[in-house]
Amino acid sequence: MHSIKSTFSHDTWVMPYLRKYKWLLVLVLFLGLMTYLSAAALMFNSGYLISEAARRPDSIIYIYVPVVLARAFGIARPVFRYSERLTSHNWVLRIVSDFRKKLYQAVETKATAIKQTHQTGDILSILADDIDHIENLYLRTVFPIVIGWLLYLFIIIGIGVFSWPVALLMALLLAVIVLVMPLISVAVNGAREFKQKQIQSQFYTSLTDEVLGLTDWVISGRYHDFMALQTKPIDEIAALRKKDHFFQWWRGLGVQVFFLLTVLTLLIWSGVAFTSTKSLANWVAAFSLALFPIVEPFLEISQGASEWPIYQQSIERVNALSNDEPEVPKQETLTVPVKTIDVNHVTFSYPGDDRVILKDVSLSIKRGEKIALLGPSGTGKSTLLKLLLGDETATNGSVTINGTPITHLQDQRAQLFGVLDQQPYLFDTTVMNNIRLGNLNATDEQVKAAIEAVELKPLIESLPDGYDTEVQESGSRFSGGERQRLSLARILLQDAPIIILDEPTVSLDPITERHLLDTVFNVLKDKTIIWVTHHLAGIDHVDQVRFLEDGAFDMQGTPKDLYHDEPRFRKLYELDAGKIE
Amino acid sequence: MIDRRLFDFPGIKPRVVMIAVLMLIQSLMIIIQARALSVAVVGLWNQQALATIVVPTAIFAVSFMCRHAITVAQNRVFYPFVEKTTGDMRERLMTKLFRLGPSIVEKTGTGNMVTMALEGIDKVQTYLMLIIIKIMDMGITPWVILIYIAFLQWKEAIFLLIIYPVIILFMIILGLAAQSKADRQYEGYTRLSNNFVDTLRGLGTLKQLGLSKKYAGNVYQVSEDYRKETMSTLRIAMTSTFALDFFTTLSVAVVAVFLGFDLMDGKILLLPALTILTLAPDYFLPVRNFANDYHATLNGKNALQAVLDVLEVPETKDRDELKTFTWDENASIKFDDVSLTYDEAKKPTLSHISFDVHGFRKVGIIGASGSGKSTLINLIGGFLTPDKPDHISLNGQKLPHLSQEQWQFNSIYIPQSPYLFHATLRENVSFYQPHATLQTVETACEKAGLTDWIKTLPDGLETMIGEGSRGVSGGQAQRIALARAFLDDKRRVLLFDEPTAHLDIETEAALKEDMLPLLDNRLVFFATHRLHWINQMDYVLVMDHGKLVEQGTPAELAAHEGPYTRLRAEMGGLHALD
């Protein structure tokens, strides 16, 4: 109980939506309740009907009403059930739309424009799954439990009309089914299911690890070690699951025991209360049969409750996500063209990490200048780009455009910067739509011109669907080099004065790389370019080369000067060119 | 609904018989329960004293409990079989995975493979647990009940008998109609949820383009459109459950009304009438239960299908043709007109490859991307099987393929990004030699140039690395792979596939210095487009569009105009700085 309370104490994901769509929710619950009430009423009415008929009344009029009612309830139950299922799905899907938007917005404020790692991708999948979990929370836990409780109240009140002591006894017996057993389920089974999920997710990770490293396993020939790694988690899961199943089966039997007791209570009570006259005795069968259709929702309550811990984790995760919004400084607008970009004595370390990533780094880039940044991975190249874009703020020092701090220009960011990174994202739509994302107001002619500029016109026009060709998921219709060119076309349309190239050629072969770089520097010749690269192919395109080493600039100068004056640079250059010694 | 291969599982038949027996007893309990309750109610209806119904009430209570206890018993009887079957299945799947190697993973995808081994098998478990019991339930319970009702009143029995196939028929008709639509809908859903994840992953790009804020509305709109579409399909899909529900519930009502009229006409007494009424819902219960679990069974059936399909993939045979083998200075490997065609491809990926290499040599494989360098390395590593046997030979022995255990015990494969296991650094380094002593592991790390880096790690060699743990840069990952090779001195064949292509130039230069000593006294196949490595090679294979277009020592190849010189000119074409 306490854990449930704490889960919802700062909740912005479940409760607000219950409120937002409350009338639809009330309708769902009403329809659910009516479904089971109709089912019970059908048996109640039928019991009365045949008892009355067995008295062989003189006229059919005596059983006319029950006959009509039998048909009415017979139709009402499926109709209510049908409407309930449609309404509840509609309700849940509506909420899911809201969830998607909310999750998107929450992630959006935190996303940076540079280097989305593989792991962030995994976290995003987990979050997307969480939304599905919350969807199930409603359908499998909340609705059955609430409908079950409403039904419980109804039965107690219904019997209470006749006899309060019997109603009290029934209340106690049914409370075991609708309250005690679900609580036991949460406590016993819930903990187990949670544990099982945990082992399963570890197992998932370790199995992925095995499959990804399969080549090494095969070569190593360690078949027995390979199999042994899975034995332990599999056995653990199997043991837990076995307990889980046994618990469920016995719990099902337990529910039936208490259910039997309620049926017997009603039978004995009606035997006492309704046997004084013949016409009263007709109600005995009605009361004895009425409960049978209601056992189904009561069985669902405990099951729904034991799934709670899984949902709890999801709710906590999404809540944690949306509860801390970053502060945004007051935004300004740059009205004059970009003249200089200045990095002034910037020192940077990530919050909560005392490692210094950048140490007193300074850099001044003039309009139209092209600069290449090199250095081993982990020396702060990506961090420097994040600072330039304003995704991170310098611990000390400043990054400015025309003297205005970059963090104050975030609203204008897309007008200032174009970015081409290692794996630019192509959305699952047509070539035309993808390119137009660079500038939503661009005409078809402008889009085609951009495609022509990046030398893709012949290829695209040779495709059967031309510019309307679907790029498919992650742009898989096209090769790596072609994807980069498509993204370049998008950047051309975006027409920002500063272009950031973040290792755009790292996964390409040297021939493709060289041709792409020639195109890039050709079409972007008027722009200011900051290019992070991992080797020296195409280095002659830039005005300035900077080597970043352990968070500080090391070698720097024009490519030609470096080649003449720095033996280290010359050695690297020759290595890259594959010169024969 | 049911996969025929189900009945091939060992031990299933006796269990099925046991379930059938239990089911039969259970049906009798249902009848006794209904009869006893009716006797009690009729007693009260006749205004008898409460004491007179004690016996029937007790019989009702006992039979009711028996009925539900038998449900538990059925599960208890069947579960061990299901547990064992799925356990074995998972083991067979993993063994299959190990035997088939990376090629099967490439085909099915890592994610799919892992999901199949975990959730897939779980679904199969649910499926097995449900399907047999539910089908037996449908096959036995209603008919026992119906026979009993027929004894009481044949007219109602006939009505119930006739309505049954009508229900099934409607379910099938509507089910089929809805299913094809629902399938499409499900595809739509998968696309949507993938799309959502992709949108989240593409957020960086959207942010770069200044569209990320606007896109929130789009996310909502797409989801809402999907909702409307789904609801229209659901309306049809749910009609099939509605039809089932409608007919079963209404049938109970109709039976009640029939009985009412018969009672009035004196054609039947209250006791049999009440018994029939009590039994009617139980008559329909099995088919309703089956429909409720329809989706779980459908998923399970598909999962079972997928698992069985993988299990039926033929394994590479004759992996032990090569009896004992060690690569030494006299050993030789010969390719004689070897071709390789992928399963679904029309044209061969590699065609007419012939070369002959003796002893410890360094063989560079160069070519543009798509020329077949990696495929050739995979063929040499034994991860792929050539089109025809006996075109490859080791020490003169003709072999069907190189997936020979003895050959693989001699080789180490180092790809562009060596895979690092989620384990300690020491376990990673000693992967091929799990029992290596600490000292030899340290020596290997020293040779691979890892020592300085290890000193900076919190737990040294015992630091956890790999996915989800400490990040390891590309250069260090390569060094770990080198340490593995240094550690295992017996493996004298090294296969490199673009080991340094993605590294920055400084890291590459430093790595190369540590790597060169490893290449001595070994047979090395080194596929790369980083041309500086060619300077260290003894022999070069030049690939182009799946063909081996030229081979020879670097000096020989450089001496004349040909594919090698052309490729060098094109690849190494850095604009001169001097």
CSV table of C-alpha atoms in Angstrom, one decimal, chain A residues 21 42-43 46-47 49-60 63 67 70-71 73-75 77-79 81-82 85-87 89-90 93-94 96-98 100-101 103-105 107-114 116 118-119 121-122 124-125 128 131-132 135 200 203-204 207-223 225-227 230 234 238-239 241-242 245-246 249-250 253 256-257 259-260 263-264 267-268 270-272 275-278 281-282 284-285 288-289 292 296 374-377 381 391 413-414 417 419-421 423-425 427-428 437-438 440 473-474 490 494 506 508-512 514-515 518 534-541 547 549 559-560 563-564 568-569 571-581, chain B residues 33 37 40-41 44-48 50 53 57 60-62 64-65 68-69 72 75-76 79 83 90-92 94-95 97-102 104-105 110-111 113-115 117-119 122 125 129 189 191-217 219-220 223-224 226-227 230-231 234-236 238-239 241-242 245-246 249-250 252-257 259-261 263-266 269-270 273-274 277-278 281 288 292 319 368-369 381 383 408-409 411-413 418-423 427 430-434 467-469 473-475 484 491 495 501-509 512-513 529-532 535-536 558 564 567-578:
chain,number,residue,atom,x,y,z
A,21,TYR,CA,-11.0,11.7,-19.7
A,42,LEU,CA,-30.2,-13.5,-16.8
A,43,MET,CA,-29.6,-16.5,-14.4
A,46,SER,CA,-34.3,-17.7,-15.6
A,47,GLY,CA,-34.4,-19.4,-12.2
A,49,LEU,CA,-39.0,-18.2,-14.7
A,50,ILE,CA,-38.9,-21.9,-14.5
A,51,SER,CA,-39.8,-22.1,-10.9
A,52,GLU,CA,-42.9,-20.0,-11.6
A,53,ALA,CA,-43.7,-22.1,-14.7
A,54,ALA,CA,-43.3,-25.3,-12.7
A,55,ARG,CA,-46.3,-24.1,-10.6
A,56,ARG,CA,-48.3,-24.5,-13.8
A,57,PRO,CA,-50.1,-21.2,-13.6
A,58,ASP,CA,-53.4,-20.9,-15.4
A,59,SER,CA,-52.3,-18.4,-17.9
A,60,ILE,CA,-49.1,-17.6,-19.8
A,63,ILE,CA,-44.6,-15.9,-16.9
A,67,VAL,CA,-39.9,-14.6,-20.6
A,70,ALA,CA,-34.9,-13.5,-20.2
A,71,ARG,CA,-34.5,-12.4,-23.9
A,73,PHE,CA,-30.9,-9.9,-20.5
A,74,GLY,CA,-29.7,-12.5,-23.0
A,75,ILE,CA,-29.2,-9.7,-25.5
A,77,ARG,CA,-25.0,-8.9,-21.7
A,78,PRO,CA,-23.2,-9.3,-25.1
A,79,VAL,CA,-24.2,-5.7,-26.1
A,81,ARG,CA,-19.7,-6.3,-23.2
A,82,TYR,CA,-19.2,-5.3,-26.8
A,85,ARG,CA,-14.6,-3.4,-24.9
A,86,LEU,CA,-14.8,-0.8,-27.7
A,87,THR,CA,-15.1,2.1,-25.2
A,89,HIS,CA,-9.9,0.4,-26.1
A,90,ASN,CA,-10.9,3.8,-27.4
A,93,LEU,CA,-5.7,4.6,-27.2
A,94,ARG,CA,-6.6,8.2,-26.6
A,96,VAL,CA,-1.6,6.5,-25.5
A,97,SER,CA,-1.7,9.4,-28.0
A,98,ASP,CA,-1.2,11.8,-25.1
A,100,ARG,CA,3.4,9.5,-26.9
A,101,LYS,CA,3.4,13.3,-27.2
A,103,LEU,CA,7.2,11.3,-23.8
A,104,TYR,CA,8.4,12.9,-26.9
A,105,GLN,CA,8.4,16.3,-25.3
A,107,VAL,CA,12.9,13.4,-24.3
A,108,GLU,CA,13.1,16.4,-26.6
A,109,THR,CA,14.1,18.8,-23.9
A,110,LYS,CA,17.0,16.6,-23.0
A,111,ALA,CA,18.2,15.4,-26.5
A,112,THR,CA,21.4,16.9,-27.8
A,113,ALA,CA,22.0,17.4,-31.5
A,114,ILE,CA,25.4,15.6,-31.4
A,116,GLN,CA,23.2,9.9,-30.0
A,118,HIS,CA,23.5,3.3,-29.2
A,119,GLN,CA,22.6,3.1,-25.6
A,121,GLY,CA,18.5,4.3,-28.4
A,122,ASP,CA,18.0,1.3,-26.0
A,124,LEU,CA,14.3,5.1,-25.7
A,125,SER,CA,12.9,1.6,-26.6
A,128,ALA,CA,8.4,3.3,-25.5
A,131,ILE,CA,4.0,3.4,-22.4
A,132,ASP,CA,2.6,0.0,-23.5
A,135,GLU,CA,-1.7,0.9,-21.4
A,200,GLN,CA,14.8,-12.0,-17.3
A,203,PHE,CA,19.3,-12.8,-19.0
A,204,TYR,CA,18.2,-10.8,-21.9
A,207,LEU,CA,22.0,-13.6,-24.1
A,208,THR,CA,22.3,-10.6,-26.4
A,209,ASP,CA,26.0,-10.5,-25.3
A,210,GLU,CA,26.4,-14.2,-26.3
A,211,VAL,CA,24.6,-13.7,-29.6
A,212,LEU,CA,26.6,-10.6,-30.5
A,213,GLY,CA,29.9,-12.3,-29.6
A,214,LEU,CA,28.8,-15.5,-31.3
A,215,THR,CA,31.7,-15.4,-33.8
A,216,ASP,CA,34.2,-15.5,-30.9
A,217,TRP,CA,32.3,-18.3,-29.2
A,218,VAL,CA,32.3,-20.4,-32.3
A,219,ILE,CA,36.0,-19.9,-32.9
A,220,SER,CA,36.8,-20.5,-29.3
A,221,GLY,CA,35.0,-23.9,-29.5
A,222,ARG,CA,33.8,-23.4,-25.8
A,223,TYR,CA,30.5,-25.1,-26.4
A,225,ASP,CA,30.8,-22.8,-21.4
A,226,PHE,CA,28.4,-21.2,-23.9
A,227,MET,CA,25.6,-23.5,-22.8
A,230,GLN,CA,22.4,-19.9,-19.7
A,234,ILE,CA,17.0,-20.4,-17.0
A,238,ALA,CA,11.9,-21.8,-14.3
A,239,ALA,CA,11.8,-22.3,-10.5
A,241,ARG,CA,7.7,-19.5,-12.8
A,242,LYS,CA,6.7,-22.8,-11.4
A,245,HIS,CA,1.9,-21.0,-11.6
A,246,PHE,CA,1.3,-23.2,-8.6
A,249,TRP,CA,-3.7,-22.4,-9.6
A,250,TRP,CA,-4.2,-22.7,-5.9
A,253,LEU,CA,-9.1,-22.8,-6.2
A,256,GLN,CA,-13.7,-20.9,-5.8
A,257,VAL,CA,-13.9,-22.1,-2.2
A,259,PHE,CA,-17.3,-18.4,-3.9
A,260,LEU,CA,-18.9,-21.8,-2.9
A,263,VAL,CA,-23.5,-19.7,-3.0
A,264,LEU,CA,-24.2,-21.9,0.1
A,267,LEU,CA,-29.0,-21.1,-0.7
A,268,ILE,CA,-29.5,-21.5,3.0
A,270,SER,CA,-33.3,-18.3,0.7
A,271,GLY,CA,-34.3,-21.7,2.3
A,272,VAL,CA,-35.0,-19.9,5.5
A,275,THR,CA,-40.2,-20.9,2.0
A,276,SER,CA,-43.2,-19.5,3.8
A,277,THR,CA,-45.4,-19.3,0.7
A,278,LYS,CA,-45.3,-21.1,-2.7
A,281,ALA,CA,-40.3,-20.2,-2.9
A,282,ASN,CA,-40.0,-19.4,-6.6
A,284,VAL,CA,-35.0,-19.7,-4.2
A,285,ALA,CA,-33.7,-20.9,-7.6
A,288,SER,CA,-29.0,-19.8,-6.0
A,289,LEU,CA,-28.2,-19.4,-9.7
A,292,PHE,CA,-22.5,-18.2,-11.0
A,296,GLU,CA,-15.2,-14.6,-13.8
A,374,LEU,CA,41.4,16.2,-35.0
A,375,GLY,CA,42.3,14.1,-32.0
A,376,PRO,CA,41.9,10.6,-30.5
A,377,SER,CA,38.5,9.6,-29.2
A,381,LYS,CA,35.9,16.8,-29.7
A,391,ASP,CA,23.7,21.8,-25.9
A,413,ARG,CA,19.7,27.6,-33.7
A,414,ALA,CA,18.4,26.0,-36.9
A,417,PHE,CA,23.8,25.9,-37.6
A,419,VAL,CA,24.8,19.7,-38.8
A,420,LEU,CA,26.0,16.6,-40.8
A,421,ASP,CA,27.0,13.8,-38.5
A,423,GLN,CA,24.6,8.8,-39.1
A,424,PRO,CA,22.2,11.5,-40.2
A,425,TYR,CA,18.7,10.3,-39.7
A,427,PHE,CA,12.7,9.4,-41.7
A,428,ASP,CA,10.6,6.6,-43.0
A,437,LEU,CA,12.6,18.9,-43.7
A,438,GLY,CA,15.5,21.3,-44.2
A,440,LEU,CA,9.4,23.3,-45.0
A,473,GLU,CA,13.4,2.6,-42.1
A,474,SER,CA,16.5,4.6,-41.2
A,490,ARG,CA,18.7,18.8,-46.6
A,494,GLN,CA,18.3,24.7,-44.4
A,506,VAL,CA,33.8,7.5,-40.7
A,508,LEU,CA,32.7,5.1,-45.7
A,509,ASP,CA,35.4,3.6,-47.8
A,510,PRO,CA,38.2,5.9,-49.1
A,511,ILE,CA,36.9,6.3,-52.6
A,512,THR,CA,33.3,7.2,-51.5
A,514,ARG,CA,36.9,11.4,-51.1
A,515,HIS,CA,34.1,12.0,-53.5
A,518,ASP,CA,34.8,17.0,-52.5
A,534,HIS,CA,39.3,11.1,-37.7
A,535,HIS,CA,41.9,11.2,-40.4
A,536,LEU,CA,43.5,13.4,-42.9
A,537,ALA,CA,41.7,12.6,-46.2
A,538,GLY,CA,40.5,15.8,-47.7
A,539,ILE,CA,42.4,17.9,-45.2
A,540,ASP,CA,43.6,20.3,-48.0
A,541,HIS,CA,40.0,21.7,-48.1
A,547,PHE,CA,44.6,18.8,-32.9
A,549,GLU,CA,44.9,16.3,-27.1
A,559,PRO,CA,47.6,22.0,-43.5
A,560,LYS,CA,50.5,23.1,-45.7
A,563,TYR,CA,53.1,19.4,-43.3
A,564,HIS,CA,56.3,21.4,-43.7
A,568,ARG,CA,54.5,14.2,-36.6
A,569,PHE,CA,51.8,15.7,-38.9
A,571,LYS,CA,54.1,11.1,-40.6
A,572,LEU,CA,50.4,10.8,-40.0
A,573,TYR,CA,49.7,12.3,-43.4
A,574,GLU,CA,51.9,9.8,-45.2
A,575,LEU,CA,50.4,7.0,-43.2
A,576,ASP,CA,47.0,8.1,-44.3
A,577,ALA,CA,48.0,8.4,-47.9
A,578,GLY,CA,49.5,4.9,-47.7
A,579,LYS,CA,52.8,6.0,-49.1
A,580,ILE,CA,55.4,3.4,-49.6
A,581,GLU,CA,58.5,4.0,-47.6
B,33,GLN,CA,-22.9,-30.5,-9.1
B,37,LEU,CA,-27.9,-28.1,-6.5
B,40,ALA,CA,-31.6,-28.8,-3.1
B,41,VAL,CA,-33.4,-25.9,-4.8
B,44,LEU,CA,-36.8,-25.7,-0.9
B,45,TRP,CA,-39.2,-24.8,-3.7
B,46,ASN,CA,-41.4,-27.6,-2.3
B,47,GLN,CA,-41.2,-25.7,1.0
B,48,GLN,CA,-39.4,-28.6,2.7
B,50,LEU,CA,-33.9,-26.9,5.6
B,53,ILE,CA,-31.6,-30.6,1.8
B,57,THR,CA,-26.2,-29.5,-0.6
B,60,PHE,CA,-23.1,-30.1,-4.4
B,61,ALA,CA,-20.4,-28.6,-2.3
B,62,VAL,CA,-18.1,-31.7,-2.6
B,64,PHE,CA,-18.1,-28.3,-6.9
B,65,MET,CA,-14.8,-28.5,-5.1
B,68,HIS,CA,-12.2,-27.1,-9.5
B,69,ALA,CA,-9.6,-29.3,-7.8
B,72,VAL,CA,-5.6,-27.8,-10.6
B,75,ASN,CA,-2.4,-28.3,-14.7
B,76,ARG,CA,-0.2,-30.1,-12.3
B,79,TYR,CA,3.0,-28.6,-16.5
B,83,GLU,CA,8.4,-27.3,-18.7
B,90,ARG,CA,15.6,-23.7,-25.6
B,91,GLU,CA,18.6,-25.9,-25.2
B,92,ARG,CA,18.3,-27.2,-28.7
B,94,MET,CA,21.0,-22.5,-28.3
B,95,THR,CA,23.0,-25.5,-29.5
B,97,LEU,CA,22.8,-21.2,-32.7
B,98,PHE,CA,26.3,-22.4,-31.7
B,99,ARG,CA,26.4,-24.9,-34.5
B,100,LEU,CA,25.1,-22.5,-37.2
B,101,GLY,CA,27.2,-19.6,-36.1
B,102,PRO,CA,27.0,-16.0,-37.1
B,104,ILE,CA,22.0,-17.6,-38.9
B,105,VAL,CA,22.1,-14.4,-36.7
B,110,THR,CA,20.3,-10.3,-33.3
B,111,GLY,CA,17.2,-8.9,-31.7
B,113,MET,CA,17.2,-14.3,-32.2
B,114,VAL,CA,17.4,-13.2,-28.6
B,115,THR,CA,13.6,-12.5,-28.5
B,117,ALA,CA,15.1,-17.7,-27.3
B,118,LEU,CA,13.5,-15.8,-24.5
B,119,GLU,CA,10.0,-14.5,-25.2
B,122,ASP,CA,7.9,-18.4,-23.2
B,125,GLN,CA,5.2,-22.5,-23.1
B,129,MET,CA,-0.1,-25.1,-21.6
B,189,TYR,CA,0.7,-1.0,-35.0
B,191,ARG,CA,5.1,0.1,-37.8
B,192,LEU,CA,3.7,2.9,-35.6
B,193,SER,CA,5.5,1.8,-32.5
B,194,ASN,CA,8.7,1.3,-34.5
B,195,ASN,CA,8.1,4.7,-36.0
B,196,PHE,CA,7.7,6.2,-32.6
B,197,VAL,CA,11.0,4.7,-31.4
B,198,ASP,CA,12.6,5.9,-34.7
B,199,THR,CA,11.2,9.4,-34.2
B,200,LEU,CA,12.8,9.4,-30.7
B,201,ARG,CA,16.0,8.2,-32.2
B,202,GLY,CA,15.9,10.8,-34.9
B,203,LEU,CA,15.4,13.6,-32.4
B,204,GLY,CA,19.0,14.7,-32.8
B,205,THR,CA,18.4,15.3,-36.5
B,206,LEU,CA,15.1,17.1,-35.8
B,207,LYS,CA,16.8,19.3,-33.3
B,208,GLN,CA,19.5,20.1,-35.9
B,209,LEU,CA,16.8,21.1,-38.3
B,210,GLY,CA,14.9,23.2,-35.7
B,211,LEU,CA,11.8,21.0,-36.1
B,212,SER,CA,11.9,19.1,-32.8
B,213,LYS,CA,9.3,21.3,-31.0
B,214,LYS,CA,6.9,21.3,-33.9
B,215,TYR,CA,7.1,17.6,-34.3
B,216,ALA,CA,5.3,16.9,-31.0
B,217,GLY,CA,2.1,17.8,-32.7
B,219,VAL,CA,3.6,12.6,-33.0
B,220,TYR,CA,0.2,13.1,-31.5
B,223,SER,CA,-1.1,8.4,-33.0
B,224,GLU,CA,-4.6,9.8,-33.1
B,226,TYR,CA,-3.9,5.4,-35.8
B,227,ARG,CA,-6.5,5.3,-33.0
B,230,THR,CA,-7.8,0.9,-35.1
B,231,MET,CA,-11.2,1.6,-33.7
B,234,LEU,CA,-11.7,-3.3,-33.7
B,235,ARG,CA,-15.3,-2.8,-34.3
B,236,ILE,CA,-15.2,-5.6,-36.8
B,238,MET,CA,-14.8,-7.6,-31.7
B,239,THR,CA,-17.9,-8.5,-33.6
B,241,THR,CA,-16.4,-12.2,-29.9
B,242,PHE,CA,-19.7,-10.4,-29.8
B,245,ASP,CA,-21.2,-14.0,-26.7
B,246,PHE,CA,-24.5,-13.2,-28.2
B,249,THR,CA,-26.0,-15.9,-23.8
B,250,LEU,CA,-29.1,-15.8,-25.9
B,252,VAL,CA,-29.2,-19.9,-22.3
B,253,ALA,CA,-32.1,-17.4,-22.3
B,254,VAL,CA,-33.9,-19.4,-25.1
B,255,VAL,CA,-33.4,-22.7,-23.2
B,256,ALA,CA,-34.9,-21.0,-20.1
B,257,VAL,CA,-37.9,-19.8,-22.1
B,259,LEU,CA,-38.2,-24.9,-20.3
B,260,GLY,CA,-40.7,-22.4,-19.0
B,261,PHE,CA,-43.2,-23.3,-21.7
B,263,LEU,CA,-43.1,-26.8,-17.6
B,264,MET,CA,-46.4,-25.0,-18.1
B,265,ASP,CA,-47.5,-27.7,-20.4
B,266,GLY,CA,-46.5,-30.3,-17.9
B,269,LEU,CA,-40.8,-31.4,-14.1
B,270,LEU,CA,-38.9,-28.7,-12.3
B,273,ALA,CA,-35.6,-28.3,-16.0
B,274,LEU,CA,-33.5,-26.7,-13.4
B,277,LEU,CA,-30.7,-24.6,-17.0
B,278,THR,CA,-27.8,-24.9,-14.6
B,281,PRO,CA,-23.8,-22.2,-19.3
B,288,ARG,CA,-15.9,-19.3,-24.7
B,292,ASN,CA,-10.8,-15.8,-24.8
B,319,ARG,CA,33.0,-30.3,-39.4
B,368,ALA,CA,36.7,-1.1,-53.1
B,369,SER,CA,33.7,-1.6,-50.8
B,381,GLY,CA,37.2,-18.2,-41.2
B,383,PHE,CA,31.5,-18.9,-41.2
B,408,GLN,CA,39.0,-22.9,-36.2
B,409,PHE,CA,41.0,-23.9,-33.1
B,411,SER,CA,42.4,-19.1,-35.9
B,412,ILE,CA,41.5,-15.8,-34.4
B,413,TYR,CA,39.2,-13.4,-36.1
B,418,PRO,CA,35.9,-6.6,-31.9
B,419,TYR,CA,33.1,-7.7,-29.7
B,420,LEU,CA,33.7,-7.1,-26.0
B,421,PHE,CA,31.7,-9.3,-23.6
B,422,HIS,CA,30.0,-7.9,-20.6
B,423,ALA,CA,32.6,-9.3,-18.3
B,427,GLU,CA,37.9,-12.5,-18.8
B,430,SER,CA,41.5,-14.7,-21.8
B,431,PHE,CA,38.3,-15.5,-23.8
B,432,TYR,CA,40.1,-18.1,-25.9
B,433,GLN,CA,42.1,-19.3,-23.0
B,434,PRO,CA,39.8,-19.2,-19.9
B,467,GLU,CA,27.8,-3.1,-23.1
B,468,GLY,CA,26.3,-1.2,-20.2
B,469,SER,CA,29.6,-1.0,-18.3
B,473,SER,CA,37.2,3.3,-27.1
B,474,GLY,CA,37.6,1.7,-30.5
B,475,GLY,CA,41.4,1.7,-30.2
B,484,ARG,CA,43.6,-12.2,-26.9
B,491,ARG,CA,46.3,-20.0,-32.7
B,495,LEU,CA,42.0,-13.0,-39.8
B,501,ALA,CA,39.2,1.8,-40.6
B,502,HIS,CA,37.1,3.7,-38.1
B,503,LEU,CA,40.0,4.8,-35.8
B,504,ASP,CA,41.4,8.2,-35.8
B,505,ILE,CA,44.7,8.5,-37.5
B,506,GLU,CA,46.8,9.0,-34.3
B,507,THR,CA,45.2,6.0,-32.6
B,508,GLU,CA,45.7,4.0,-35.7
B,509,ALA,CA,49.4,4.9,-35.9
B,512,LYS,CA,49.9,-0.3,-35.7
B,513,GLU,CA,53.2,-0.2,-33.9
B,529,HIS,CA,41.3,-0.3,-47.5
B,530,ARG,CA,43.8,1.5,-45.4
B,531,LEU,CA,46.7,1.3,-47.8
B,532,HIS,CA,49.6,1.8,-45.5
B,535,ASN,CA,53.7,-2.0,-46.9
B,536,GLN,CA,53.9,-4.7,-44.2
B,558,ALA,CA,53.5,-2.2,-58.2
B,564,TYR,CA,46.5,-2.9,-58.0
B,567,LEU,CA,43.2,0.9,-56.9
B,568,ARG,CA,46.0,2.5,-55.1
B,569,ALA,CA,45.8,5.6,-57.2
B,570,GLU,CA,42.1,5.9,-56.6
B,571,MET,CA,42.1,5.1,-52.9
B,572,GLY,CA,45.3,6.9,-51.8
B,573,GLY,CA,44.5,10.0,-53.9
B,574,LEU,CA,45.1,12.5,-51.1
B,575,HIS,CA,45.7,15.9,-52.7
B,576,ALA,CA,49.3,16.6,-52.3
B,577,LEU,CA,50.3,19.1,-49.6
B,578,ASP,CA,53.9,19.7,-50.6
